[in-house]
Amino acid sequence: MSLPADFMGRIFYILQKYGVSFLRGAGNTLLIALVSTLVGCIIGFAVGIVQTIPSERKDQPVRWALLCVARFLLNVYVEVFRGTPMMVQAMFIYYGASMLFGINMSMWQAALLIVSINTGAYMAETVRGGILSIDLGQTEGAKAIGMTHVQTMLFVILPQALRNIMPQIGNNLIINIKDTCVLSVIGVVELFYTTKGVAGAYYTYFEAFTVAMVIYFILTFGCSRLLRWWESRMDGPDSYELYDLATTDTLAHTTGMYSYPSKPKAGTQNSDIRDGGAVI
Amino acid sequence: MNEQILQIRHLSKAFGSNTVLRDVDFEVHKGDVTCIIGASGSGKSTLLRCINMLERPSGGEILFHGRNILGGGLNQSAYRAKVGMVFQSFNLFNNLTVLENCVVGQMHVLRRPKAEARAVAMDYLDKVGMAPYINAKPRQISGGQKQRVAIARALAMGPEALLFDEPTSALDPEMVGEVLSVMRTLAGSGLTMLVVTHEMAFAKEVSKQVVFMDAGVIAERGSPEVIFQHPEKARTQEFLARYLNG
């Protein structure tokens, strides 16, 4: 079978011939993006948490000094990896590691490392913002019942911060799916590298990259929908089940300001369970 | 006379050059209700926040069972579990349900087993009339209900004393009643309470001791009869006249 002359024909031809390669490339792209986003989030949370540990110079000078050093180093990390292109980082780390330290990373190790620390640098600031966005009252409420900083973060602040930064995590995942293509410079066989190979075999650049466009879009769109679904799951249901219908809220409206007992109170929280206010 | 559970000695607090509390001196007896009244900005809330260690006093002592909590070597978590606090803005944990709000502190601060923590929480939620709503998230219930959950959350920790920082100031008049009726019941149950409030009728009715604060100092203190009927200081008279006569 030779190469068809029309556009659609060529697309079907390369799909038939290289479909498996495309799928493998897409799989690698998705795998790198997912793993790196996850690891990046973990790095981001770790950095963000360290950046927001409360410490006063007066109370614990040693701890304060250590935190200052740690924060300075973390700031350097964030600024360097946010401030240089990932493609350059890929070359720098992949070749630099073997030249300077004699570490011969596999392409896969290098790919995951580079995208992870890159994502981590962005996520660090996102997480810090997420933590700072939570009302101070939440922290005080937790402190007032004796929770430590770690407990407060774990059970109160971080779950809320995570929910608030979910859209940004989604952004990072989508960016990572697309940006893994820069890893082709160190020879990682992801979707872009695969497509280039396919395109070169029969000089079907337009056709091959059309396929790549569609695959990239399916990957990113699928992930973005999936994250939306996850977000709404995190929010929980809009309504709630009353625990025991026999015991309604007996305290509401006991002020004596409730002067129309025969009329149901429209729009108040309990009117729906109160049988038209007849209880009072 | 009952034991003095809290003694405040020469307490002062300054934010930078702004002195908010000056030489505040009073004590709270076990089982008594003390109400702190005074104009906004007179330092009432700051005083309460100092007692719960949310603010660090600039000077003076706070003695809990005779022991200075500002002296260092104190287990802050254990102290705060014993001296709970109810806030004006409720501060329920938004990510947790009503029940989880009342369970999380018991499990992780007091290390109670889950079943026990749940039973204790249910007991107090029932007392404040919120048992039907244990599955609701804070955003789904009204202000008065939130405050009652906050009270149940504080009670579930088994506190020796409970601090209330203007617990009804963020509520509309109808909801004020439901919260005050819970607090009235608590006062009758022998819980030591220290209440910052603008509800004069409530202060008059339930408190054993009323503290009137003005510009960072205790201007006058005494029994509700003395403070409300025969205030000695001109400043107290002026404040109450405005409050009681509208």
XYZ file of C-alpha atoms in Angstrom:
526
model
C 0.000 0.000 0.000
C 1.416 3.330 -0.991
C 0.823 6.783 0.450
C -2.607 8.161 -0.582
C -2.734 11.568 -2.229
C -5.560 13.200 -0.274
C -5.308 14.652 3.251
C -7.770 12.355 5.028
C -6.361 9.363 3.276
C -2.871 10.225 4.492
C -4.132 10.697 8.019
C -5.734 7.249 8.017
C -2.600 5.822 6.478
C -0.264 7.123 9.166
C -2.763 6.253 11.867
C -2.883 2.711 10.604
C 0.839 2.472 10.325
C 1.928 4.484 13.383
C -1.192 4.455 15.558
C 0.532 2.380 18.190
C 3.528 4.731 18.212
C 1.229 7.726 18.646
C -0.526 5.994 21.533
C 2.754 5.111 23.172
C 3.961 8.709 22.743
C 0.706 10.055 24.160
C 0.944 7.576 27.028
C 4.467 8.703 27.844
C 3.441 12.343 27.694
C 0.520 11.728 30.024
C 2.596 9.621 32.385
C 5.332 12.251 32.684
C 2.759 15.014 33.123
C 0.740 13.188 35.769
C 3.687 11.916 37.821
C 5.498 15.252 37.620
C 2.433 17.255 38.568
C 1.871 14.990 41.553
C 5.511 15.159 42.663
C 5.534 18.886 41.891
C 2.504 19.367 44.137
C 4.224 17.492 46.953
C 7.331 19.682 46.547
C 5.102 22.758 46.337
C 3.251 21.838 49.507
C 6.486 21.132 51.357
C 7.974 24.489 50.319
C 4.724 26.394 50.893
C 4.352 24.887 54.362
C 7.909 25.803 55.365
C 7.349 29.345 54.054
C 4.329 29.807 56.314
C 5.632 28.343 59.600
C 5.058 31.013 62.235
C 8.162 31.965 64.169
C 9.134 34.928 66.230
C 12.675 36.111 66.534
C 12.229 36.969 70.192
C 10.781 33.614 71.295
C 12.919 31.083 69.500
C 15.991 32.755 68.001
C 17.617 29.497 66.832
C 14.484 28.227 65.157
C 13.917 31.625 63.618
C 17.451 31.719 62.190
C 17.159 28.199 60.785
C 13.873 29.063 59.161
C 15.409 32.173 57.625
C 18.181 30.120 56.042
C 15.727 27.483 54.817
C 13.450 30.126 53.359
C 16.317 31.846 51.602
C 17.393 28.570 49.967
C 13.819 27.780 48.978
C 13.426 31.240 47.481
C 16.560 30.668 45.431
C 15.116 27.372 44.203
C 11.795 28.971 43.273
C 13.346 31.947 41.505
C 15.907 29.918 39.548
C 13.497 27.287 38.278
C 10.710 29.750 37.547
C 13.137 32.096 35.900
C 14.802 29.826 33.351
C 13.271 27.905 30.421
C 12.515 24.253 31.071
C 14.177 23.267 27.795
C 17.432 24.837 28.943
C 17.062 23.235 32.372
C 16.598 19.870 30.677
C 19.897 20.194 28.788
C 21.676 21.700 31.792
C 20.629 18.976 34.207
C 20.812 15.996 31.871
C 24.286 16.776 30.551
C 25.478 18.618 33.642
C 24.767 15.691 35.932
C 26.972 13.348 33.932
C 29.708 15.928 33.278
C 29.988 17.320 36.812
C 28.939 14.480 39.042
C 29.290 11.465 36.805
C 25.625 10.649 37.344
C 24.211 9.083 34.226
C 20.520 9.531 34.565
C 18.231 7.631 32.287
C 16.160 9.862 30.080
C 13.099 8.915 32.067
C 14.666 9.838 35.384
C 15.812 13.130 33.940
C 12.428 13.855 32.404
C 10.504 13.215 35.627
C 13.055 15.119 37.702
C 13.045 18.188 35.482
C 9.296 18.539 35.104
C 8.736 17.806 38.812
C 11.127 20.419 40.166
C 9.851 22.885 37.611
C 6.252 22.322 38.658
C 7.321 22.403 42.320
C 8.783 25.880 41.867
C 5.490 27.210 40.551
C 3.384 25.234 43.015
C 5.402 26.548 45.983
C 4.076 30.044 45.426
C 0.599 28.753 44.655
C 0.471 26.761 47.893
C 1.816 29.704 49.892
C -0.921 31.860 48.430
C -3.490 29.153 49.142
C -2.460 28.922 52.790
C -2.432 32.711 53.210
C -5.878 32.947 51.640
C -7.489 30.983 54.471
C -9.150 33.263 57.008
C -7.086 33.788 60.152
C -10.182 32.883 62.160
C -9.765 29.252 61.095
C -6.311 29.162 62.677
C -7.563 30.887 65.816
C -10.511 28.513 66.088
C -8.100 25.592 65.943
C -5.654 27.155 68.401
C -8.468 27.903 70.831
C -9.238 24.198 71.230
C -5.576 23.428 71.732
C -4.555 22.221 68.295
C -0.855 22.578 67.493
C 0.399 24.280 64.332
C 0.910 20.896 62.653
C -2.569 19.677 63.580
C -4.109 22.967 62.485
C -2.379 22.746 59.122
C -3.197 19.083 58.632
C -6.869 19.064 59.569
C -8.034 22.608 58.924
C -5.846 24.813 56.762
C -4.341 22.506 54.136
C -7.608 20.793 53.144
C -9.119 24.212 52.518
C -6.001 25.531 50.802
C -5.894 22.436 48.563
C -9.486 23.016 47.530
C -8.755 26.670 46.737
C -5.713 25.913 44.604
C -7.283 23.038 42.664
C -7.849 25.254 39.586
C -4.157 26.157 39.660
C -3.149 22.507 39.980
C -5.299 21.866 36.912
C -3.471 24.657 35.104
C -0.142 23.090 35.951
C -1.212 19.646 34.790
C -2.333 21.033 31.440
C 0.834 23.075 31.060
C 2.853 19.959 31.865
C 1.039 17.839 29.273
C 1.973 20.404 26.645
C 5.424 21.273 27.904
C 6.718 17.726 28.050
C 7.390 18.258 24.346
C 10.509 20.227 25.272
C 11.915 16.986 26.683
C 12.381 15.776 23.138
C 15.660 17.733 23.252
C 17.099 15.089 25.553
C 15.532 12.321 23.512
C 12.478 11.366 25.553
C 10.075 9.603 23.240
C 6.928 11.491 24.114
C 4.180 12.604 21.766
C 6.097 15.413 20.062
C 9.176 13.266 19.453
C 6.973 10.484 18.063
C 5.140 12.895 15.787
C 8.379 14.311 14.417
C 9.514 10.791 13.612
C 6.275 9.886 11.888
C 6.223 13.164 9.966
C 9.760 12.634 8.760
C 9.196 9.097 7.519
C 6.868 10.123 4.663
C 7.184 13.911 4.758
C 3.617 14.085 6.083
C 4.249 16.997 8.455
C 0.818 18.559 8.265
C -1.009 15.254 8.678
C 1.145 13.981 11.525
C 0.905 17.219 13.470
C -2.845 17.342 12.915
C -3.002 14.007 14.687
C -0.724 15.368 17.432
C -2.905 18.463 17.862
C -5.992 16.322 18.308
C -4.283 13.975 20.773
C -2.853 16.854 22.842
C -6.250 18.484 22.968
C -8.001 15.272 24.019
C -5.450 14.805 26.793
C -5.725 18.352 28.136
C -9.489 18.619 27.754
C -10.019 15.235 29.392
C -7.790 16.205 32.322
C -9.459 19.562 32.779
C -12.943 17.958 32.883
C -11.718 15.277 35.248
C -10.316 17.889 37.639
C -13.562 19.854 37.551
C -15.421 16.722 38.504
C -12.961 16.105 41.314
C -13.389 19.678 42.552
C -17.121 19.326 42.812
C -16.648 16.046 44.613
C -14.377 17.802 47.122
C -17.104 20.377 47.751
C -19.489 17.660 48.802
C -23.219 17.734 48.250
C -25.062 21.060 48.313
C -27.673 19.732 50.678
C -27.365 17.696 53.818
C -29.378 15.003 55.486
C -30.960 15.841 58.802
C -29.647 13.340 61.286
C -32.866 12.649 63.116
C -36.049 14.205 61.818
C -37.863 13.783 65.108
C -35.547 16.252 66.833
C -35.741 19.502 64.944
C -33.889 22.594 66.052
C -35.887 23.541 69.109
C -33.875 26.643 69.945
C -34.282 28.713 66.844
C -36.822 31.523 67.195
C -37.160 31.405 70.951
C -36.422 35.066 71.398
C -39.899 36.342 71.784
C -39.360 38.456 68.691
C -41.228 35.859 66.744
C -44.576 37.540 66.781
C -46.496 35.730 64.070
C -46.561 32.116 65.151
C -49.218 31.067 62.684
C -47.261 32.278 59.680
C -44.378 30.228 58.335
C -41.193 32.233 58.122
C -40.293 32.338 54.479
C -36.663 32.098 53.653
C -35.353 31.185 57.077
C -33.076 28.241 57.432
C -35.510 25.999 59.224
C -38.751 26.761 57.500
C -38.460 23.690 55.323
C -38.375 21.272 58.200
C -40.702 23.069 60.471
C -44.123 22.234 59.146
C -45.053 25.815 58.492
C -43.892 27.091 61.840
C -46.654 25.314 63.679
C -44.219 23.906 66.210
C -43.899 27.133 68.113
C -15.822 31.436 98.378
C -14.874 29.138 95.533
C -11.336 28.727 94.316
C -9.993 31.482 92.097
C -9.545 29.649 88.809
C -8.123 32.639 86.930
C -6.273 35.581 88.373
C -5.247 38.463 86.169
C -2.455 40.511 87.724
C -1.310 43.894 86.410
C -1.855 42.776 82.845
C -0.814 45.160 80.112
C -0.726 44.904 76.357
C 0.655 47.297 73.790
C 0.629 47.050 70.021
C 3.720 49.067 69.167
C 3.283 52.391 70.891
C -0.462 51.905 71.238
C -1.296 50.732 74.750
C -4.507 48.703 74.700
C -4.526 47.283 78.225
C -3.112 48.929 81.320
C -2.709 47.340 84.734
C -5.749 45.089 84.433
C -6.382 43.260 87.665
C -9.237 40.900 88.506
C -10.035 37.300 89.272
C -12.568 34.714 88.187
C -13.963 32.273 90.723
C -14.746 28.707 89.833
C -18.304 28.285 88.635
C -18.968 32.004 88.319
C -20.010 34.005 85.308
C -18.062 37.206 84.792
C -19.224 39.649 82.161
C -16.900 42.252 80.710
C -18.694 45.269 79.323
C -17.488 48.507 77.844
C -17.355 50.526 74.667
C -15.798 49.169 71.479
C -12.060 49.635 71.535
C -11.857 49.623 75.316
C -9.694 46.484 75.273
C -12.273 43.830 76.209
C -11.517 41.474 73.344
C -7.775 41.957 73.652
C -8.039 41.002 77.319
C -9.856 37.799 76.438
C -7.394 37.010 73.659
C -4.529 37.485 76.109
C -6.138 35.012 78.511
C -6.421 32.432 75.694
C -2.858 33.281 74.608
C -3.908 34.354 71.146
C -2.148 37.591 72.018
C 0.997 37.844 74.047
C 0.637 40.329 76.901
C 3.344 42.953 77.248
C 3.424 42.679 81.008
C 1.736 41.259 84.082
C 0.619 37.775 84.998
C -2.233 35.441 84.236
C -2.572 32.774 86.915
C -4.520 29.615 86.111
C -5.071 27.602 89.306
C -2.393 29.791 90.817
C 0.197 29.091 88.152
C 1.438 31.829 85.839
C 0.723 30.770 82.249
C 3.070 33.405 80.883
C 6.041 32.079 82.820
C 7.107 29.539 80.213
C 7.188 25.762 80.483
C 3.439 25.670 79.952
C 1.818 23.157 77.652
C -0.083 25.641 75.565
C -2.294 23.029 73.925
C -3.369 21.490 77.211
C -4.057 24.931 78.681
C -6.164 26.003 75.715
C -8.154 22.790 75.886
C -8.989 23.694 79.486
C -9.755 27.334 78.792
C -11.865 27.309 75.643
C -12.922 30.227 73.549
C -15.995 31.136 71.534
C -15.489 33.826 68.904
C -17.625 36.574 67.506
C -17.077 35.207 64.002
C -17.700 31.570 65.062
C -14.546 30.248 63.362
C -16.002 26.842 62.633
C -13.762 24.767 60.394
C -15.272 25.259 56.951
C -13.952 22.002 55.541
C -15.558 19.851 58.226
C -19.148 18.956 59.036
C -20.837 20.057 62.249
C -20.020 16.747 63.903
C -16.415 16.652 62.651
C -15.934 20.181 63.995
C -16.754 18.898 67.471
C -14.759 15.669 67.125
C -11.453 16.768 65.609
C -10.119 18.532 68.716
C -11.107 15.710 71.053
C -9.411 13.109 68.888
C -6.182 14.933 68.201
C -5.687 17.150 71.248
C -7.248 14.981 73.954
C -6.511 11.714 72.098
C -9.966 10.357 72.769
C -10.992 7.346 70.723
C -13.279 8.159 67.832
C -16.401 6.512 69.230
C -16.049 8.300 72.554
C -15.343 11.648 70.883
C -18.397 11.184 68.728
C -20.602 10.352 71.701
C -19.364 13.392 73.634
C -19.886 15.617 70.595
C -23.401 14.273 70.048
C -24.230 14.909 73.667
C -23.225 18.569 73.504
C -24.674 19.125 70.048
C -27.940 17.804 71.413
C -27.701 20.207 74.361
C -27.363 23.189 72.019
C -30.117 21.892 69.788
C -27.871 21.132 66.822
C -27.992 17.340 66.819
C -30.158 17.176 63.672
C -27.521 19.101 61.711
C -24.449 16.995 62.320
C -24.012 16.290 58.607
C -24.244 19.931 57.552
C -21.221 22.012 56.585
C -20.842 25.417 58.289
C -21.781 27.232 55.078
C -25.161 25.514 55.126
C -26.363 26.676 58.548
C -27.346 30.074 59.957
C -25.214 32.335 62.135
C -26.996 31.429 65.338
C -26.650 27.756 64.556
C -22.952 28.195 63.795
C -22.406 29.870 67.124
C -24.200 27.069 68.944
C -22.009 24.522 67.177
C -18.975 26.580 68.177
C -20.147 26.439 71.782
C -20.635 22.662 71.536
C -17.164 22.349 70.019
C -15.656 24.238 72.948
C -17.687 22.247 75.505
C -16.705 18.926 73.949
C -13.132 19.610 75.034
C -14.322 19.489 78.649
C -13.066 22.983 79.526
C -12.763 24.278 83.070
C -13.559 27.764 81.885
C -14.984 29.156 78.682
C -14.233 32.581 77.230
C -16.870 34.216 75.037
C -15.707 37.053 72.801
C -18.860 38.966 71.863
C -20.616 35.741 70.874
C -23.777 37.452 69.657
C -22.389 40.588 68.016
C -22.390 39.119 64.507
C -25.960 37.848 64.762
C -29.300 39.373 63.920
C -31.634 39.955 66.891
C -33.638 36.825 66.283
C -30.564 34.595 66.470
C -29.139 36.404 69.481
C -31.889 34.827 71.547
C -31.055 31.244 70.644
C -27.397 31.715 71.511
C -28.117 33.543 74.759
C -30.539 30.845 75.857
C -27.786 28.256 75.415
C -25.393 30.452 77.378
C -27.974 30.975 80.099
C -28.318 27.212 80.485
C -24.536 26.864 80.636
C -24.305 29.547 83.289
C -26.853 27.646 85.349
C -24.877 24.427 84.982
C -21.952 25.809 86.958
C -19.507 26.338 84.104
C -16.967 29.097 84.710
C -17.611 31.692 82.066
C -15.910 34.939 81.100
C -18.116 36.790 78.672
C -17.358 39.927 76.701
C -20.751 41.203 75.676
C -22.925 44.124 74.707
C -26.053 42.305 75.892
C -26.655 44.220 79.107
C -29.820 42.364 80.063
C -27.938 39.089 79.815
C -24.998 40.435 81.824
C -27.351 41.689 84.493
C -29.219 38.421 84.693
C -26.512 35.767 84.735
C -23.299 37.323 85.969
C -21.873 37.146 89.429
C -19.326 39.807 88.626
C -19.395 42.590 86.064
C -16.222 44.248 84.853
C -16.571 47.603 83.142
C -13.640 48.501 80.958
C -12.806 51.915 79.628
C -9.784 52.936 77.559
C -7.766 49.861 78.474
C -8.305 49.905 82.206
C -10.916 48.396 84.485
C -12.960 51.459 85.377
C -15.238 49.655 87.776
C -16.135 46.156 88.806
C -18.566 44.548 91.150
C -21.802 42.655 91.383
C -24.361 43.320 88.643
C -26.545 45.098 91.189
C -23.803 47.579 91.974
C -22.686 48.117 88.390
C -26.117 48.375 86.842
C -28.078 50.039 89.638
C -25.546 52.042 91.598
C -22.488 52.617 89.457
C -20.010 54.822 91.287
C -17.858 56.139 88.479
C -19.161 58.837 86.187
C -17.831 56.995 83.142
C -19.806 53.874 84.037
C -22.962 55.875 84.560
C -22.510 57.604 81.232
C -21.922 54.330 79.381
C -24.848 52.536 80.949
C -27.186 55.487 80.543
C -26.593 55.398 76.838
C -27.059 51.653 76.749
C -30.036 51.196 78.986
C -32.051 54.190 77.843
C -31.440 53.549 74.194
